[in-house]
mmCIF file of C-alpha atoms in Angstrom:
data_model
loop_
_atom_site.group_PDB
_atom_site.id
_atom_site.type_symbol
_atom_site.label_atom_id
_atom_site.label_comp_id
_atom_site.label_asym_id
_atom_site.label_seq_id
_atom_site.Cartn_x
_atom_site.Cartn_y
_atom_site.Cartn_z
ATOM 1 C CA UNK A 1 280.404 148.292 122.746
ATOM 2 C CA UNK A 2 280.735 151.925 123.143
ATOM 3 C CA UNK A 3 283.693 153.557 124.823
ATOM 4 C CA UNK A 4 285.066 156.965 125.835
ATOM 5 C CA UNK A 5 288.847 157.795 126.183
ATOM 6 C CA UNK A 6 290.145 160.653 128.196
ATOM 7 C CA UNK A 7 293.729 160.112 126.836
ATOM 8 C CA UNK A 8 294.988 162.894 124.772
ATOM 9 C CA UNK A 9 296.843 161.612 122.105
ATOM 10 C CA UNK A 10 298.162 162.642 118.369
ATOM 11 C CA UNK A 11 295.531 161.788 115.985
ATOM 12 C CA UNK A 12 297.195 159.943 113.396
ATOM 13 C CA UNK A 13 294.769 160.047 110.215
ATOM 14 C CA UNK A 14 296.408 159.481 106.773
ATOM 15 C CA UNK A 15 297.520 162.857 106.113
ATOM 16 C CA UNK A 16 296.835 166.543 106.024
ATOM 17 C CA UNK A 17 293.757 166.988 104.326
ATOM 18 C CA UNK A 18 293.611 168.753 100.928
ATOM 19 C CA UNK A 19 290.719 170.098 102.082
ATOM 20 C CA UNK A 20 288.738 170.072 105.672
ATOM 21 C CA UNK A 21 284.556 170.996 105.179
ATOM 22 C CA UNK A 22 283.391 172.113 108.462
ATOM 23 C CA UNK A 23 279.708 171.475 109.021
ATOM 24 C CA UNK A 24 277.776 172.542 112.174
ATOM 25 C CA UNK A 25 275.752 169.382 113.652
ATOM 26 C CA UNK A 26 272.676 170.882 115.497
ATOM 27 C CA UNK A 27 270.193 169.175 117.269
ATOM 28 C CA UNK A 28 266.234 169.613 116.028
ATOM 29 C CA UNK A 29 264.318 171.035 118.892
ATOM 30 C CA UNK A 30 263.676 168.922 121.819
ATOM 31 C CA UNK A 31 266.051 166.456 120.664
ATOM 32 C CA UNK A 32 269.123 165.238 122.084
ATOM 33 C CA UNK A 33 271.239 163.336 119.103
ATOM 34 C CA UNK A 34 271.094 163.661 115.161
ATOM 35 C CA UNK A 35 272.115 161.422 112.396
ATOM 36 C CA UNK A 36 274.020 163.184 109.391
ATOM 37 C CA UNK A 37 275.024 161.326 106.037
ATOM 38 C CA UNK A 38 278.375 162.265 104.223
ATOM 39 C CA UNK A 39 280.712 161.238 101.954
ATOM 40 C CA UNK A 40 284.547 161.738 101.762
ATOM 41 C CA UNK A 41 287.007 161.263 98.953
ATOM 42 C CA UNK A 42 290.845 161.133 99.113
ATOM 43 C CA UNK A 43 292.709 163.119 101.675
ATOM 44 C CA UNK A 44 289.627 165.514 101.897
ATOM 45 C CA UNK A 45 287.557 165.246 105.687
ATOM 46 C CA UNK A 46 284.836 166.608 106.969
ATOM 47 C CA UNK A 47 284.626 168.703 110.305
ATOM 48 C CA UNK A 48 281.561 168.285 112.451
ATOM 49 C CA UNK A 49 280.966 171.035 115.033
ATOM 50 C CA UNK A 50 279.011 171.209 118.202
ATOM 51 C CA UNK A 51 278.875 172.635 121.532
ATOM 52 C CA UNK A 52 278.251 170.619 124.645
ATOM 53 C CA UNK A 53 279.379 171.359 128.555
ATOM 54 C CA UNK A 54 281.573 169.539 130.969
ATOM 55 C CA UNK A 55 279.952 166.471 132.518
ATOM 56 C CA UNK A 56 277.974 165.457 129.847
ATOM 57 C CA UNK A 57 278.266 162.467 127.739
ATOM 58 C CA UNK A 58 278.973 162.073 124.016
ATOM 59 C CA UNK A 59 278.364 159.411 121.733
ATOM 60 C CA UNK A 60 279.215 158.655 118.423
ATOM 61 C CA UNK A 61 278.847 155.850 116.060
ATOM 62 C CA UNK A 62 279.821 155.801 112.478
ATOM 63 C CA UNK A 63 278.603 153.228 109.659
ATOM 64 C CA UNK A 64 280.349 152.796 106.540
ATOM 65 C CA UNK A 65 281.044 150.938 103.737
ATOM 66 C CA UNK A 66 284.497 151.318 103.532
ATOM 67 C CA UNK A 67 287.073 149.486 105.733
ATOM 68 C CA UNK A 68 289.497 152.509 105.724
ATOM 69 C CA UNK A 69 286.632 155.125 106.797
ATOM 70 C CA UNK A 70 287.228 156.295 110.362
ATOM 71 C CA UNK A 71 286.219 159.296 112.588
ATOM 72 C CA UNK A 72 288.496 161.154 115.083
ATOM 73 C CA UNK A 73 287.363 162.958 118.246
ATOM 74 C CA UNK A 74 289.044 166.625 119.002
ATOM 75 C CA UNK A 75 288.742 168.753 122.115
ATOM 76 C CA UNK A 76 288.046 172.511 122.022
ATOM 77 C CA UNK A 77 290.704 174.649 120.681
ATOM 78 C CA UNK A 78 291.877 171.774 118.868
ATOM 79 C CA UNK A 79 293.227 171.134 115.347
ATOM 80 C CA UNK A 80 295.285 168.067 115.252
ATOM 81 C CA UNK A 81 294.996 166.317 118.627
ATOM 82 C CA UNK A 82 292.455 164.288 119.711
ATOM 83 C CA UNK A 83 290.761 162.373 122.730
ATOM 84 C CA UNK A 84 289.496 159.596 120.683
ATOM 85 C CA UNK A 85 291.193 158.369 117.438
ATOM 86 C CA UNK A 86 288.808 155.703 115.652
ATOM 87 C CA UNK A 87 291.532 154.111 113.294
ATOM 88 C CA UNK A 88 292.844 152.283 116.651
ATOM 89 C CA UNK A 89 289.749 152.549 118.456
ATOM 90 C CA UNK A 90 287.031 151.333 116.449
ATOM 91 C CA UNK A 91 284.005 152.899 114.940
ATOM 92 C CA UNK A 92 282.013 154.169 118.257
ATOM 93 C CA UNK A 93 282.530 156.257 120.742
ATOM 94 C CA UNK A 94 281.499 157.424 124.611
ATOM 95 C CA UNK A 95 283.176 159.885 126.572
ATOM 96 C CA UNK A 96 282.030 162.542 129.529
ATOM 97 C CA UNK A 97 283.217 165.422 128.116
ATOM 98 C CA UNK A 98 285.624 166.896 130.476
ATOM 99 C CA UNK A 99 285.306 170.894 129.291
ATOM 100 C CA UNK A 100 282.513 173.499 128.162
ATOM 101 C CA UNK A 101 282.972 174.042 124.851
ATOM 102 C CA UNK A 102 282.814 173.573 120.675
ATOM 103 C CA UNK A 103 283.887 169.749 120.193
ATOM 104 C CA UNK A 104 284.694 168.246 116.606
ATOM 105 C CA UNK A 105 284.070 165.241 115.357
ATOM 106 C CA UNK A 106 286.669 164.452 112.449
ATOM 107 C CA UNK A 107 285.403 162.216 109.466
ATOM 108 C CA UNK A 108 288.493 160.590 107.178
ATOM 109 C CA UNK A 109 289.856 158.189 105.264
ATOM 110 C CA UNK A 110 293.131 156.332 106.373
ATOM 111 C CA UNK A 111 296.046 156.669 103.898
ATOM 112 C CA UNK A 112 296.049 153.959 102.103
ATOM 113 C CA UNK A 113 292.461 154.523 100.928
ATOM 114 C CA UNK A 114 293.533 158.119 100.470
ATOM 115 C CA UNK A 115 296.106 158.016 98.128
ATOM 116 C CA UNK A 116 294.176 155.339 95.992
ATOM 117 C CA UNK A 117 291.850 158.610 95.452
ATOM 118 C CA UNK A 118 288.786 156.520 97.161
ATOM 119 C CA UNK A 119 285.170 157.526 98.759
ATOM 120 C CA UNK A 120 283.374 156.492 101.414
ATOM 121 C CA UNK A 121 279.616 157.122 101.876
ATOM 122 C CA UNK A 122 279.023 156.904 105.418
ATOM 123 C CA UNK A 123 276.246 157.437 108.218
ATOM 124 C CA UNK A 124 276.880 159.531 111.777
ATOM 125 C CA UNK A 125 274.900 159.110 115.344
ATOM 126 C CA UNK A 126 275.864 161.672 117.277
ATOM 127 C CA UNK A 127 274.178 161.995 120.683
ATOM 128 C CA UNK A 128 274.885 164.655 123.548
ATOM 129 C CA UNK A 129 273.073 163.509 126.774
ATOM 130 C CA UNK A 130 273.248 164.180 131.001
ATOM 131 C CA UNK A 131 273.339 167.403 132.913
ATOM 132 C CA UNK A 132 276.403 169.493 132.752
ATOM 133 C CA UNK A 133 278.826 168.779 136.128
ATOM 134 C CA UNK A 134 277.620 171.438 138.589
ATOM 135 C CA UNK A 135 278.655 172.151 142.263
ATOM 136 C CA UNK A 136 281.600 169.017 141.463
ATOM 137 C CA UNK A 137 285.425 171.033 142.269
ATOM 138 C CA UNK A 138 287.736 169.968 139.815
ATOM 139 C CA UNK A 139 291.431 169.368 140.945
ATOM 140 C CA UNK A 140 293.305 172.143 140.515
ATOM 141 C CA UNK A 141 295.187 171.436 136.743
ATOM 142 C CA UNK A 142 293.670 168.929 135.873
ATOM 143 C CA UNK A 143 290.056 168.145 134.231
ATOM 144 C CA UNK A 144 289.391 165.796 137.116
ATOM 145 C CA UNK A 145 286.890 165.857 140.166
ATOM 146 C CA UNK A 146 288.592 163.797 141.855
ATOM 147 C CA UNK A 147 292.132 161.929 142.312
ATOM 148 C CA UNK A 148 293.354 159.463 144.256
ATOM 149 C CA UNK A 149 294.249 155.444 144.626
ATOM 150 C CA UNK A 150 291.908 152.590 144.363
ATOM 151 C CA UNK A 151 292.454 148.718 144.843
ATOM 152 C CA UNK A 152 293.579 146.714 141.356
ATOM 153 C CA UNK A 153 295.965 144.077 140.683
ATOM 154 C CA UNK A 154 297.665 143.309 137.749
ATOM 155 C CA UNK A 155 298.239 139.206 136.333
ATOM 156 C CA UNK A 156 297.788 136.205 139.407
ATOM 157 C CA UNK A 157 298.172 139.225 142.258
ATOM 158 C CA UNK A 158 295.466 138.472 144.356
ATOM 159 C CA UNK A 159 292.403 140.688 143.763
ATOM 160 C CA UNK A 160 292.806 144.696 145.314
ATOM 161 C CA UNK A 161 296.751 143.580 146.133
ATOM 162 C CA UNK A 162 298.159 146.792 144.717
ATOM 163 C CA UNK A 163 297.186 150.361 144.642
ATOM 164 C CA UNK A 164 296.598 152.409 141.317
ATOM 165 C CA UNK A 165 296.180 156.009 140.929
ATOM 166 C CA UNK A 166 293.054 157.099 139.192
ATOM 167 C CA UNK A 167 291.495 160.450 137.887
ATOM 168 C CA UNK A 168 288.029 160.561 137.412
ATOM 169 C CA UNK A 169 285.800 162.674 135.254
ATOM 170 C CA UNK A 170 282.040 162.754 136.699
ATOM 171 C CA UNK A 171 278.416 163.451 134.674
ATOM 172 C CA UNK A 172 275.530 163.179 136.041
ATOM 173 C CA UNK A 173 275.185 160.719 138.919
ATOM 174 C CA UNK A 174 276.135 156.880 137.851
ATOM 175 C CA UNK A 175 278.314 158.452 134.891
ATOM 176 C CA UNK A 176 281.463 158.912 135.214
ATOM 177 C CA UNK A 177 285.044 158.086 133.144
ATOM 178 C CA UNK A 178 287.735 156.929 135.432
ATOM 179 C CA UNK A 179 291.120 156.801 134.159
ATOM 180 C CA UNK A 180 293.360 154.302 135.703
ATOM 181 C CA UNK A 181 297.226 154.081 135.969
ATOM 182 C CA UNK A 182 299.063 150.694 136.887
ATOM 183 C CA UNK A 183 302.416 150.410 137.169
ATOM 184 C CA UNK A 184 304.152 149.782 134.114
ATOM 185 C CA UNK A 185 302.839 152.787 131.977
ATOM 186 C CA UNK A 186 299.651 151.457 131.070
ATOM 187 C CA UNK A 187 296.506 154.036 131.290
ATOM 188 C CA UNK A 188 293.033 152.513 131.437
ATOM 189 C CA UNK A 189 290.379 154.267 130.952
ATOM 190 C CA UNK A 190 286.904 152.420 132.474
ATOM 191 C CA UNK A 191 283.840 154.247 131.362
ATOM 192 C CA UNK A 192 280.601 154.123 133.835
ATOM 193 C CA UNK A 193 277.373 154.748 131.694
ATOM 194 C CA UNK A 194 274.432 154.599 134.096
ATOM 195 C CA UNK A 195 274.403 150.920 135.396
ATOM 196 C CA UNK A 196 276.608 149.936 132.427
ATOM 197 C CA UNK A 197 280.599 149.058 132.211
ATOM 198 C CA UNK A 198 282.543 149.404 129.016
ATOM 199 C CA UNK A 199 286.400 150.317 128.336
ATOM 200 C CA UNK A 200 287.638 153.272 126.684
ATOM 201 C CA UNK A 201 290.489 154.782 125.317
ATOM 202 C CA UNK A 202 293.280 153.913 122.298
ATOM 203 C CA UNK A 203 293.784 150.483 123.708
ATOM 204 C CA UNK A 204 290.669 148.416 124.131
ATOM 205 C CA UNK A 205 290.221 145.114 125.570
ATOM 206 C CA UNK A 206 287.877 142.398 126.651
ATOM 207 C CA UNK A 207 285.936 143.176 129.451
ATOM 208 C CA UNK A 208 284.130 141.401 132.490
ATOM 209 C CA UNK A 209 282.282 143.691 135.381
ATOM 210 C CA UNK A 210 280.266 142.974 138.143
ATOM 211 C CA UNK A 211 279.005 144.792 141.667
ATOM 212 C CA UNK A 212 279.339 143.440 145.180
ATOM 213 C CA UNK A 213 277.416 146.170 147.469
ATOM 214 C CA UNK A 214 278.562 149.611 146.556
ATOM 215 C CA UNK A 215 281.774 148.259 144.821
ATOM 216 C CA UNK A 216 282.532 147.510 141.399
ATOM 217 C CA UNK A 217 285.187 144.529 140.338
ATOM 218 C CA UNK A 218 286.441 145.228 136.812
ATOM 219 C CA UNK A 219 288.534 142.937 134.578
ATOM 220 C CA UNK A 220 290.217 143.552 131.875
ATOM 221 C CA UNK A 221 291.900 141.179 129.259
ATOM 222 C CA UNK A 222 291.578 138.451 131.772
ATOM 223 C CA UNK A 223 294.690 139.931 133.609
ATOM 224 C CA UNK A 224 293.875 143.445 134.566
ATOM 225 C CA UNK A 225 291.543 143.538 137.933
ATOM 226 C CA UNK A 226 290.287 147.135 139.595
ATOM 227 C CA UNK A 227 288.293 147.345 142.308
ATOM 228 C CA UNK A 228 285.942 150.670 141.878
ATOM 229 C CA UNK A 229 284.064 151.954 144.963
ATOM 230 C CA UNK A 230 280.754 154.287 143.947
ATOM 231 C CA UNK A 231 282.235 156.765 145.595
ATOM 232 C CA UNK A 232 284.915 157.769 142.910
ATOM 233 C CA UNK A 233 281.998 157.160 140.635
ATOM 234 C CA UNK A 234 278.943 159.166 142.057
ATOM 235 C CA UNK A 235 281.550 161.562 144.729
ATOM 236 C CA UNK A 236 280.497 161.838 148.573
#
């Protein structure tokens, strides 16, 4: 399943690089994802560059043969921090990019591959798709488009008992990340991909989603339960 995370976190990958290649990743003409083939060795990584705007949604999905092979996401003006880190969020990727701007895509090998002086061959999808967020205000300091509550509960609370505050992050209409804070700490991000449920960020989880009218009912690791009208979704 592919996810997105809005979270910005440390990236944690094995250690500074020896040495960082930077490569730009272009798209051929017409097209709207590419597919690159690399290898890295030791505490060497490769940088991927590309540009892509606010709004629209990026996904990335790496193939390998080694267990320790891993790619990290990084924002613009970036060099160690990163929205998605793949060594505790698996090998894909989806996010709505929440800024205009050169994005990186990180390719490395954990530590304990590294300092055994190992490769990895590995395979890249990268796809940038939807229209860039246009006539949608962001909230002042933040890169949301809209903030608020919505209806969740947390364990045997009945269904929409509690309140939880939410950011959202909109693309084109029926995508959208919403980032969700219960009490307690945790941050969930849900990712809506046109029609299509899936859960993002550094700590995953099983999911279950379903639609009753113009209302979606989430549920997370059999205990976490948010109610998500299409209005934080879609705006209006």
């Amino acid at each position: 399943m592919v996810v997105i995370c809005l979270l910005v976190v440390a990236a944690s990958w094995a250690a500074a690089a020896d040495t960082i290649t930077t490569k730009p990743l272009q798209f051929a003409k017409g097209a709207s994802s590419a597919t690159v083939r690399g290898t890295v060795k030791g505490y060497d990584s490769v940088d991927y560059k590309l540009r892509a705007r606010a709004g629209q949604t990026m996904k990335v999905a790496l193939k390998t043969g080694n267990a320790s092979n891993y790619f990290n996401v990084l924002p613009p003006g970036s060099n160690d921090v990163a929205i998605f880190i793949g060594s505790t969020s698996g090998s894909e990727y989806v996010g709505v990019l929440p800024t205009d701007d050169e994005y990186t895509i990180r390719v490395y090998l954990m530590r304990n591959a590294a300092r055994r002086n190992e490769s990895a061959d590995y395979t890249l999808s990268v796809s940038i798709t939807g229209n860039a967020s246009a006539g949608d205000a962001k909230v002042s300091g933040t890169p949301y488009h809209a903030t608020g509550k919505l209806p969740c509960s947390m364990g045997n609370a009945p269904a929409g008992s509690q309140q939880c505050d939410f950011g959202v992050i909109r693309g084109q209409r029926g995508h959208a990340e919403v980032e969700v804070t219960p009490a307690g700490g945790l941050k969930r991000v849900l990712i809506f991909d046109g029609g299509k449920v899936a859960v993002g960020g550094s700590a995953g989880g099983k999911l279950k989603a379903g639609k009753s009218g113009d209302t979606w009912n989430v549920e997370v690791n059999d205990h976490e339960h948010y109610l998500v009208p299409e209005a934080v979704i879609n705006g209006g």
